[in-house]
Amino acid sequence: MAEPAQRTLKPRKRPVQARSTASVAAILEATLQVLLEVGKERLTTTRVAARAGVSVGTLYQYFPNKSALLQAVLRDHLDGVARAVEAASQAHRGETPQAMAKALVTAFLKAKLSRVEASKALYSVSDDVDGGKVVAEMGVRSHAAIVAMLKTANKPLATRVETVASVLQGIMAGVSRRMLESGYPEGQVSSLSRELIVVACAYVRASC
């Protein structure tokens, strides 16, 4: 009998030593490279292990199957986005709402779209590896960080900060998703960022 999906997607164990951590990092990067090179259908654990320079047995110590491997790469990517949002939110406490919005958009897009082709590839496999659950988990983290930042704004918001945080998250996620779905050119990320900053700043200004 097949294992439940939520169980088979879980890593077998977490790396605890520096060498193990390095091996897992190499495996995750190799997974992304192979995904970009041959696509999700032709990606195999054998290909990934060879690209990472580890044995298939070593790979299986951490990831039980291809789906677990792909979810781990997606989770690692989204964790990086959440950490960028958390760092920006911490660094810009006490500033104007507009400055906060600008810093937030800049940090989010830099983390989300620094490797556009990789983000597109991960977006394409998200539905196959319960990506919605991972996105939701990271969204909770980002929301908490943004709310905490907005509460320190030097000009109080007339709209509930939880609502403002949710709208800002929706704006950022919606624009970045549209970009990934439409094949937006990587070289135009900076112009996209400028336009999104205009929208976000206008919104928080209207919320004061």
PDB file of C-alpha atoms in Angstrom:
ATOM      1  CA  MET A   1       0.000   0.000   0.000  1.00  0.00           C
ATOM      2  CA  ALA A   2       1.334   3.412  -0.913  1.00  0.00           C
ATOM      3  CA  GLU A   3       2.264   5.778   1.893  1.00  0.00           C
ATOM      4  CA  PRO A   4       0.115   8.887   2.400  1.00  0.00           C
ATOM      5  CA  ALA A   5       1.393  11.789   0.311  1.00  0.00           C
ATOM      6  CA  GLN A   6       2.201  13.943   3.331  1.00  0.00           C
ATOM      7  CA  ARG A   7       4.426  11.198   4.710  1.00  0.00           C
ATOM      8  CA  THR A   8       6.331  10.386   1.516  1.00  0.00           C
ATOM      9  CA  LEU A   9       7.104  14.061   0.965  1.00  0.00           C
ATOM     10  CA  LYS A  10       8.873  14.414   4.284  1.00  0.00           C
ATOM     11  CA  PRO A  11      12.697  14.268   4.413  1.00  0.00           C
ATOM     12  CA  ARG A  12      14.000  11.132   6.135  1.00  0.00           C
ATOM     13  CA  LYS A  13      16.256  13.092   8.489  1.00  0.00           C
ATOM     14  CA  ARG A  14      17.756  16.510   9.071  1.00  0.00           C
ATOM     15  CA  PRO A  15      21.480  17.187   8.645  1.00  0.00           C
ATOM     16  CA  VAL A  16      23.150  17.878  11.979  1.00  0.00           C
ATOM     17  CA  GLN A  17      26.846  18.079  11.129  1.00  0.00           C
ATOM     18  CA  ALA A  18      28.557  20.564   8.837  1.00  0.00           C
ATOM     19  CA  ARG A  19      29.451  17.830   6.356  1.00  0.00           C
ATOM     20  CA  SER A  20      25.863  16.584   6.255  1.00  0.00           C
ATOM     21  CA  THR A  21      24.536  20.104   5.827  1.00  0.00           C
ATOM     22  CA  ALA A  22      26.917  20.643   2.914  1.00  0.00           C
ATOM     23  CA  SER A  23      25.773  17.385   1.296  1.00  0.00           C
ATOM     24  CA  VAL A  24      22.110  18.356   1.544  1.00  0.00           C
ATOM     25  CA  ALA A  25      22.840  21.833   0.159  1.00  0.00           C
ATOM     26  CA  ALA A  26      24.669  20.228  -2.783  1.00  0.00           C
ATOM     27  CA  ILE A  27      21.761  17.851  -3.380  1.00  0.00           C
ATOM     28  CA  LEU A  28      19.225  20.678  -3.384  1.00  0.00           C
ATOM     29  CA  GLU A  29      21.277  22.792  -5.786  1.00  0.00           C
ATOM     30  CA  ALA A  30      21.838  19.765  -8.029  1.00  0.00           C
ATOM     31  CA  THR A  31      18.093  19.081  -8.044  1.00  0.00           C
ATOM     32  CA  LEU A  32      17.439  22.608  -9.242  1.00  0.00           C
ATOM     33  CA  GLN A  33      20.110  22.341 -11.949  1.00  0.00           C
ATOM     34  CA  VAL A  34      18.767  19.020 -13.216  1.00  0.00           C
ATOM     35  CA  LEU A  35      15.208  20.357 -13.149  1.00  0.00           C
ATOM     36  CA  LEU A  36      16.259  23.290 -15.315  1.00  0.00           C
ATOM     37  CA  GLU A  37      18.260  21.070 -17.628  1.00  0.00           C
ATOM     38  CA  VAL A  38      15.882  18.168 -18.304  1.00  0.00           C
ATOM     39  CA  GLY A  39      12.527  19.107 -16.753  1.00  0.00           C
ATOM     40  CA  LYS A  40      10.526  17.475 -13.995  1.00  0.00           C
ATOM     41  CA  GLU A  41       9.496  14.395 -16.003  1.00  0.00           C
ATOM     42  CA  ARG A  42      13.084  13.326 -16.727  1.00  0.00           C
ATOM     43  CA  LEU A  43      14.493  14.332 -13.360  1.00  0.00           C
ATOM     44  CA  THR A  44      15.544  11.281 -11.356  1.00  0.00           C
ATOM     45  CA  THR A  45      17.271  10.755  -8.038  1.00  0.00           C
ATOM     46  CA  THR A  46      20.122   9.051  -9.917  1.00  0.00           C
ATOM     47  CA  ARG A  47      20.697  12.124 -12.083  1.00  0.00           C
ATOM     48  CA  VAL A  48      20.564  14.397  -9.058  1.00  0.00           C
ATOM     49  CA  ALA A  49      22.989  12.297  -7.039  1.00  0.00           C
ATOM     50  CA  ALA A  50      25.468  12.249  -9.919  1.00  0.00           C
ATOM     51  CA  ARG A  51      25.225  16.031 -10.341  1.00  0.00           C
ATOM     52  CA  ALA A  52      25.657  16.572  -6.596  1.00  0.00           C
ATOM     53  CA  GLY A  53      28.661  14.269  -6.435  1.00  0.00           C
ATOM     54  CA  VAL A  54      27.104  11.946  -3.856  1.00  0.00           C
ATOM     55  CA  SER A  55      25.921   8.361  -3.960  1.00  0.00           C
ATOM     56  CA  VAL A  56      22.260   7.545  -4.452  1.00  0.00           C
ATOM     57  CA  GLY A  57      22.412   5.920  -1.023  1.00  0.00           C
ATOM     58  CA  THR A  58      23.520   9.200   0.528  1.00  0.00           C
ATOM     59  CA  LEU A  59      20.673  11.022  -1.199  1.00  0.00           C
ATOM     60  CA  TYR A  60      18.169   8.471   0.100  1.00  0.00           C
ATOM     61  CA  GLN A  61      19.412   9.025   3.631  1.00  0.00           C
ATOM     62  CA  TYR A  62      17.712  12.404   3.460  1.00  0.00           C
ATOM     63  CA  PHE A  63      15.049  12.165   0.759  1.00  0.00           C
ATOM     64  CA  PRO A  64      12.928   9.031   0.246  1.00  0.00           C
ATOM     65  CA  ASN A  65      11.890   9.823  -3.330  1.00  0.00           C
ATOM     66  CA  LYS A  66      11.793  12.333  -6.162  1.00  0.00           C
ATOM     67  CA  SER A  67       8.717  14.127  -4.827  1.00  0.00           C
ATOM     68  CA  ALA A  68      10.309  14.676  -1.417  1.00  0.00           C
ATOM     69  CA  LEU A  69      13.376  16.040  -3.164  1.00  0.00           C
ATOM     70  CA  LEU A  70      11.390  18.504  -5.259  1.00  0.00           C
ATOM     71  CA  GLN A  71       9.354  19.673  -2.294  1.00  0.00           C
ATOM     72  CA  ALA A  72      12.556  20.225  -0.321  1.00  0.00           C
ATOM     73  CA  VAL A  73      13.928  22.450  -3.096  1.00  0.00           C
ATOM     74  CA  LEU A  74      10.667  24.399  -3.224  1.00  0.00           C
ATOM     75  CA  ARG A  75      10.656  24.757   0.555  1.00  0.00           C
ATOM     76  CA  ASP A  76      14.268  25.942   0.544  1.00  0.00           C
ATOM     77  CA  HIS A  77      13.430  28.584  -2.072  1.00  0.00           C
ATOM     78  CA  LEU A  78      10.358  29.841  -0.223  1.00  0.00           C
ATOM     79  CA  ASP A  79      12.207  29.803   3.088  1.00  0.00           C
ATOM     80  CA  GLY A  80      14.730  32.159   1.524  1.00  0.00           C
ATOM     81  CA  VAL A  81      11.907  34.496   0.477  1.00  0.00           C
ATOM     82  CA  ALA A  82      10.379  34.401   3.963  1.00  0.00           C
ATOM     83  CA  ARG A  83      13.740  35.087   5.580  1.00  0.00           C
ATOM     84  CA  ALA A  84      14.263  38.074   3.272  1.00  0.00           C
ATOM     85  CA  VAL A  85      10.871  39.484   4.260  1.00  0.00           C
ATOM     86  CA  GLU A  86      11.607  38.902   7.933  1.00  0.00           C
ATOM     87  CA  ALA A  87      14.991  40.610   7.695  1.00  0.00           C
ATOM     88  CA  ALA A  88      13.577  43.629   5.846  1.00  0.00           C
ATOM     89  CA  SER A  89      10.697  43.907   8.285  1.00  0.00           C
ATOM     90  CA  GLN A  90      13.087  43.879  11.225  1.00  0.00           C
ATOM     91  CA  ALA A  91      15.507  46.360   9.658  1.00  0.00           C
ATOM     92  CA  HIS A  92      12.885  48.971   8.753  1.00  0.00           C
ATOM     93  CA  ARG A  93      10.879  49.198  11.948  1.00  0.00           C
ATOM     94  CA  GLY A  94      10.027  52.718  13.049  1.00  0.00           C
ATOM     95  CA  GLU A  95      10.097  54.174   9.533  1.00  0.00           C
ATOM     96  CA  THR A  96       7.284  55.649   7.428  1.00  0.00           C
ATOM     97  CA  PRO A  97       4.742  53.221   5.957  1.00  0.00           C
ATOM     98  CA  GLN A  98       5.970  54.150   2.467  1.00  0.00           C
ATOM     99  CA  ALA A  99       9.590  53.381   3.351  1.00  0.00           C
ATOM    100  CA  MET A 100       8.465  50.083   4.826  1.00  0.00           C
ATOM    101  CA  ALA A 101       6.507  49.193   1.685  1.00  0.00           C
ATOM    102  CA  LYS A 102       9.460  50.036  -0.567  1.00  0.00           C
ATOM    103  CA  ALA A 103      11.870  47.956   1.515  1.00  0.00           C
ATOM    104  CA  LEU A 104       9.431  45.069   1.640  1.00  0.00           C
ATOM    105  CA  VAL A 105       8.811  44.943  -2.109  1.00  0.00           C
ATOM    106  CA  THR A 106      12.513  45.267  -2.869  1.00  0.00           C
ATOM    107  CA  ALA A 107      13.476  42.438  -0.513  1.00  0.00           C
ATOM    108  CA  PHE A 108      10.654  40.166  -1.667  1.00  0.00           C
ATOM    109  CA  LEU A 109      11.346  40.496  -5.382  1.00  0.00           C
ATOM    110  CA  LYS A 110      15.095  40.201  -4.942  1.00  0.00           C
ATOM    111  CA  ALA A 111      14.646  36.899  -3.122  1.00  0.00           C
ATOM    112  CA  LYS A 112      11.803  35.625  -5.291  1.00  0.00           C
ATOM    113  CA  LEU A 113      13.174  36.549  -8.696  1.00  0.00           C
ATOM    114  CA  SER A 114      16.958  36.600  -8.320  1.00  0.00           C
ATOM    115  CA  ARG A 115      16.928  33.410 -10.402  1.00  0.00           C
ATOM    116  CA  VAL A 116      13.877  33.812 -12.578  1.00  0.00           C
ATOM    117  CA  GLU A 117      14.244  30.571 -14.552  1.00  0.00           C
ATOM    118  CA  ALA A 118      14.646  28.615 -11.326  1.00  0.00           C
ATOM    119  CA  SER A 119      11.552  30.259  -9.863  1.00  0.00           C
ATOM    120  CA  LYS A 120       9.588  29.376 -13.002  1.00  0.00           C
ATOM    121  CA  ALA A 121      10.717  25.758 -12.788  1.00  0.00           C
ATOM    122  CA  LEU A 122       9.777  25.488  -9.129  1.00  0.00           C
ATOM    123  CA  TYR A 123       6.414  27.101  -9.793  1.00  0.00           C
ATOM    124  CA  SER A 124       5.749  24.431 -12.427  1.00  0.00           C
ATOM    125  CA  VAL A 125       6.254  21.574  -9.942  1.00  0.00           C
ATOM    126  CA  SER A 126       4.461  23.175  -7.003  1.00  0.00           C
ATOM    127  CA  ASP A 127       1.116  21.439  -7.554  1.00  0.00           C
ATOM    128  CA  ASP A 128       2.831  18.053  -7.771  1.00  0.00           C
ATOM    129  CA  VAL A 129       4.463  18.294  -4.344  1.00  0.00           C
ATOM    130  CA  ASP A 130       1.791  19.902  -2.146  1.00  0.00           C
ATOM    131  CA  GLY A 131       3.309  23.294  -2.774  1.00  0.00           C
ATOM    132  CA  GLY A 132       0.212  25.099  -1.551  1.00  0.00           C
ATOM    133  CA  LYS A 133       0.879  23.877   1.966  1.00  0.00           C
ATOM    134  CA  VAL A 134       4.481  25.098   1.855  1.00  0.00           C
ATOM    135  CA  VAL A 135       3.407  28.461   0.463  1.00  0.00           C
ATOM    136  CA  ALA A 136       0.835  28.817   3.246  1.00  0.00           C
ATOM    137  CA  GLU A 137       3.400  28.034   5.938  1.00  0.00           C
ATOM    138  CA  MET A 138       5.842  30.612   4.618  1.00  0.00           C
ATOM    139  CA  GLY A 139       3.019  33.100   4.169  1.00  0.00           C
ATOM    140  CA  VAL A 140       2.196  32.888   7.857  1.00  0.00           C
ATOM    141  CA  ARG A 141       5.799  33.690   8.715  1.00  0.00           C
ATOM    142  CA  SER A 142       5.929  36.664   6.366  1.00  0.00           C
ATOM    143  CA  HIS A 143       2.587  37.978   7.555  1.00  0.00           C
ATOM    144  CA  ALA A 144       3.698  37.965  11.179  1.00  0.00           C
ATOM    145  CA  ALA A 145       6.893  39.820  10.302  1.00  0.00           C
ATOM    146  CA  ILE A 146       5.098  42.464   8.229  1.00  0.00           C
ATOM    147  CA  VAL A 147       2.461  43.052  10.910  1.00  0.00           C
ATOM    148  CA  ALA A 148       5.151  43.494  13.560  1.00  0.00           C
ATOM    149  CA  MET A 149       6.915  46.032  11.342  1.00  0.00           C
ATOM    150  CA  LEU A 150       3.768  48.014  10.499  1.00  0.00           C
ATOM    151  CA  LYS A 151       2.869  48.330  14.163  1.00  0.00           C
ATOM    152  CA  THR A 152       6.031  50.417  14.645  1.00  0.00           C
ATOM    153  CA  ALA A 153       5.339  52.851  11.777  1.00  0.00           C
ATOM    154  CA  ASN A 154       6.091  56.449  12.726  1.00  0.00           C
ATOM    155  CA  LYS A 155       2.738  57.400  11.219  1.00  0.00           C
ATOM    156  CA  PRO A 156      -0.117  55.202  12.491  1.00  0.00           C
ATOM    157  CA  LEU A 157      -2.224  53.403   9.919  1.00  0.00           C
ATOM    158  CA  ALA A 158      -5.964  54.032   9.874  1.00  0.00           C
ATOM    159  CA  THR A 159      -6.533  50.550   8.433  1.00  0.00           C
ATOM    160  CA  ARG A 160      -5.873  47.478  10.588  1.00  0.00           C
ATOM    161  CA  VAL A 161      -2.235  46.488  10.184  1.00  0.00           C
ATOM    162  CA  GLU A 162      -3.233  42.854   9.675  1.00  0.00           C
ATOM    163  CA  THR A 163      -5.334  43.909   6.685  1.00  0.00           C
ATOM    164  CA  VAL A 164      -2.579  46.090   5.252  1.00  0.00           C
ATOM    165  CA  ALA A 165      -0.079  43.254   5.639  1.00  0.00           C
ATOM    166  CA  SER A 166      -2.406  40.824   3.865  1.00  0.00           C
ATOM    167  CA  VAL A 167      -2.986  43.228   0.965  1.00  0.00           C
ATOM    168  CA  LEU A 168       0.742  43.894   0.572  1.00  0.00           C
ATOM    169  CA  GLN A 169       1.413  40.166   0.517  1.00  0.00           C
ATOM    170  CA  GLY A 170      -1.333  39.697  -2.060  1.00  0.00           C
ATOM    171  CA  ILE A 171       0.035  42.445  -4.292  1.00  0.00           C
ATOM    172  CA  MET A 172       3.561  41.026  -4.206  1.00  0.00           C
ATOM    173  CA  ALA A 173       2.500  37.422  -4.678  1.00  0.00           C
ATOM    174  CA  GLY A 174       0.061  38.258  -7.456  1.00  0.00           C
ATOM    175  CA  VAL A 175       2.522  40.302  -9.502  1.00  0.00           C
ATOM    176  CA  SER A 176       5.351  37.793  -9.114  1.00  0.00           C
ATOM    177  CA  ARG A 177       3.033  34.916 -10.007  1.00  0.00           C
ATOM    178  CA  ARG A 178       1.832  36.753 -13.103  1.00  0.00           C
ATOM    179  CA  MET A 179       5.428  37.279 -14.112  1.00  0.00           C
ATOM    180  CA  LEU A 180       6.292  33.599 -13.731  1.00  0.00           C
ATOM    181  CA  GLU A 181       3.186  32.473 -15.621  1.00  0.00           C
ATOM    182  CA  SER A 182       3.626  34.899 -18.519  1.00  0.00           C
ATOM    183  CA  GLY A 183       7.347  34.385 -19.120  1.00  0.00           C
ATOM    184  CA  TYR A 184       8.292  37.913 -18.111  1.00  0.00           C
ATOM    185  CA  PRO A 185      11.888  38.640 -19.276  1.00  0.00           C
ATOM    186  CA  GLU A 186      14.477  38.316 -16.520  1.00  0.00           C
ATOM    187  CA  GLY A 187      16.137  41.570 -17.558  1.00  0.00           C
ATOM    188  CA  GLN A 188      12.992  43.520 -16.761  1.00  0.00           C
ATOM    189  CA  VAL A 189      12.782  42.556 -13.083  1.00  0.00           C
ATOM    190  CA  SER A 190      14.111  45.949 -11.992  1.00  0.00           C
ATOM    191  CA  SER A 191      11.401  47.814 -13.899  1.00  0.00           C
ATOM    192  CA  LEU A 192       8.792  45.491 -12.443  1.00  0.00           C
ATOM    193  CA  SER A 193      10.136  46.253  -8.985  1.00  0.00           C
ATOM    194  CA  ARG A 194       9.815  49.998  -9.540  1.00  0.00           C
ATOM    195  CA  GLU A 195       6.218  49.691 -10.669  1.00  0.00           C
ATOM    196  CA  LEU A 196       5.285  47.431  -7.779  1.00  0.00           C
ATOM    197  CA  ILE A 197       6.858  49.867  -5.317  1.00  0.00           C
ATOM    198  CA  VAL A 198       4.642  52.631  -6.737  1.00  0.00           C
ATOM    199  CA  VAL A 199       1.539  50.494  -6.178  1.00  0.00           C
ATOM    200  CA  ALA A 200       2.522  49.389  -2.669  1.00  0.00           C
ATOM    201  CA  CYS A 201       3.459  52.901  -1.548  1.00  0.00           C
ATOM    202  CA  ALA A 202       0.237  54.353  -2.924  1.00  0.00           C
ATOM    203  CA  TYR A 203      -1.745  51.743  -1.033  1.00  0.00           C
ATOM    204  CA  VAL A 204      -0.098  52.301   2.348  1.00  0.00           C
ATOM    205  CA  ARG A 205      -0.347  56.057   1.867  1.00  0.00           C
ATOM    206  CA  ALA A 206      -4.098  55.687   1.372  1.00  0.00           C
ATOM    207  CA  SER A 207      -4.247  53.488   4.478  1.00  0.00           C
ATOM    208  CA  CYS A 208      -2.890  56.218   6.777  1.00  0.00           C
TER     209      CYS A 208
END
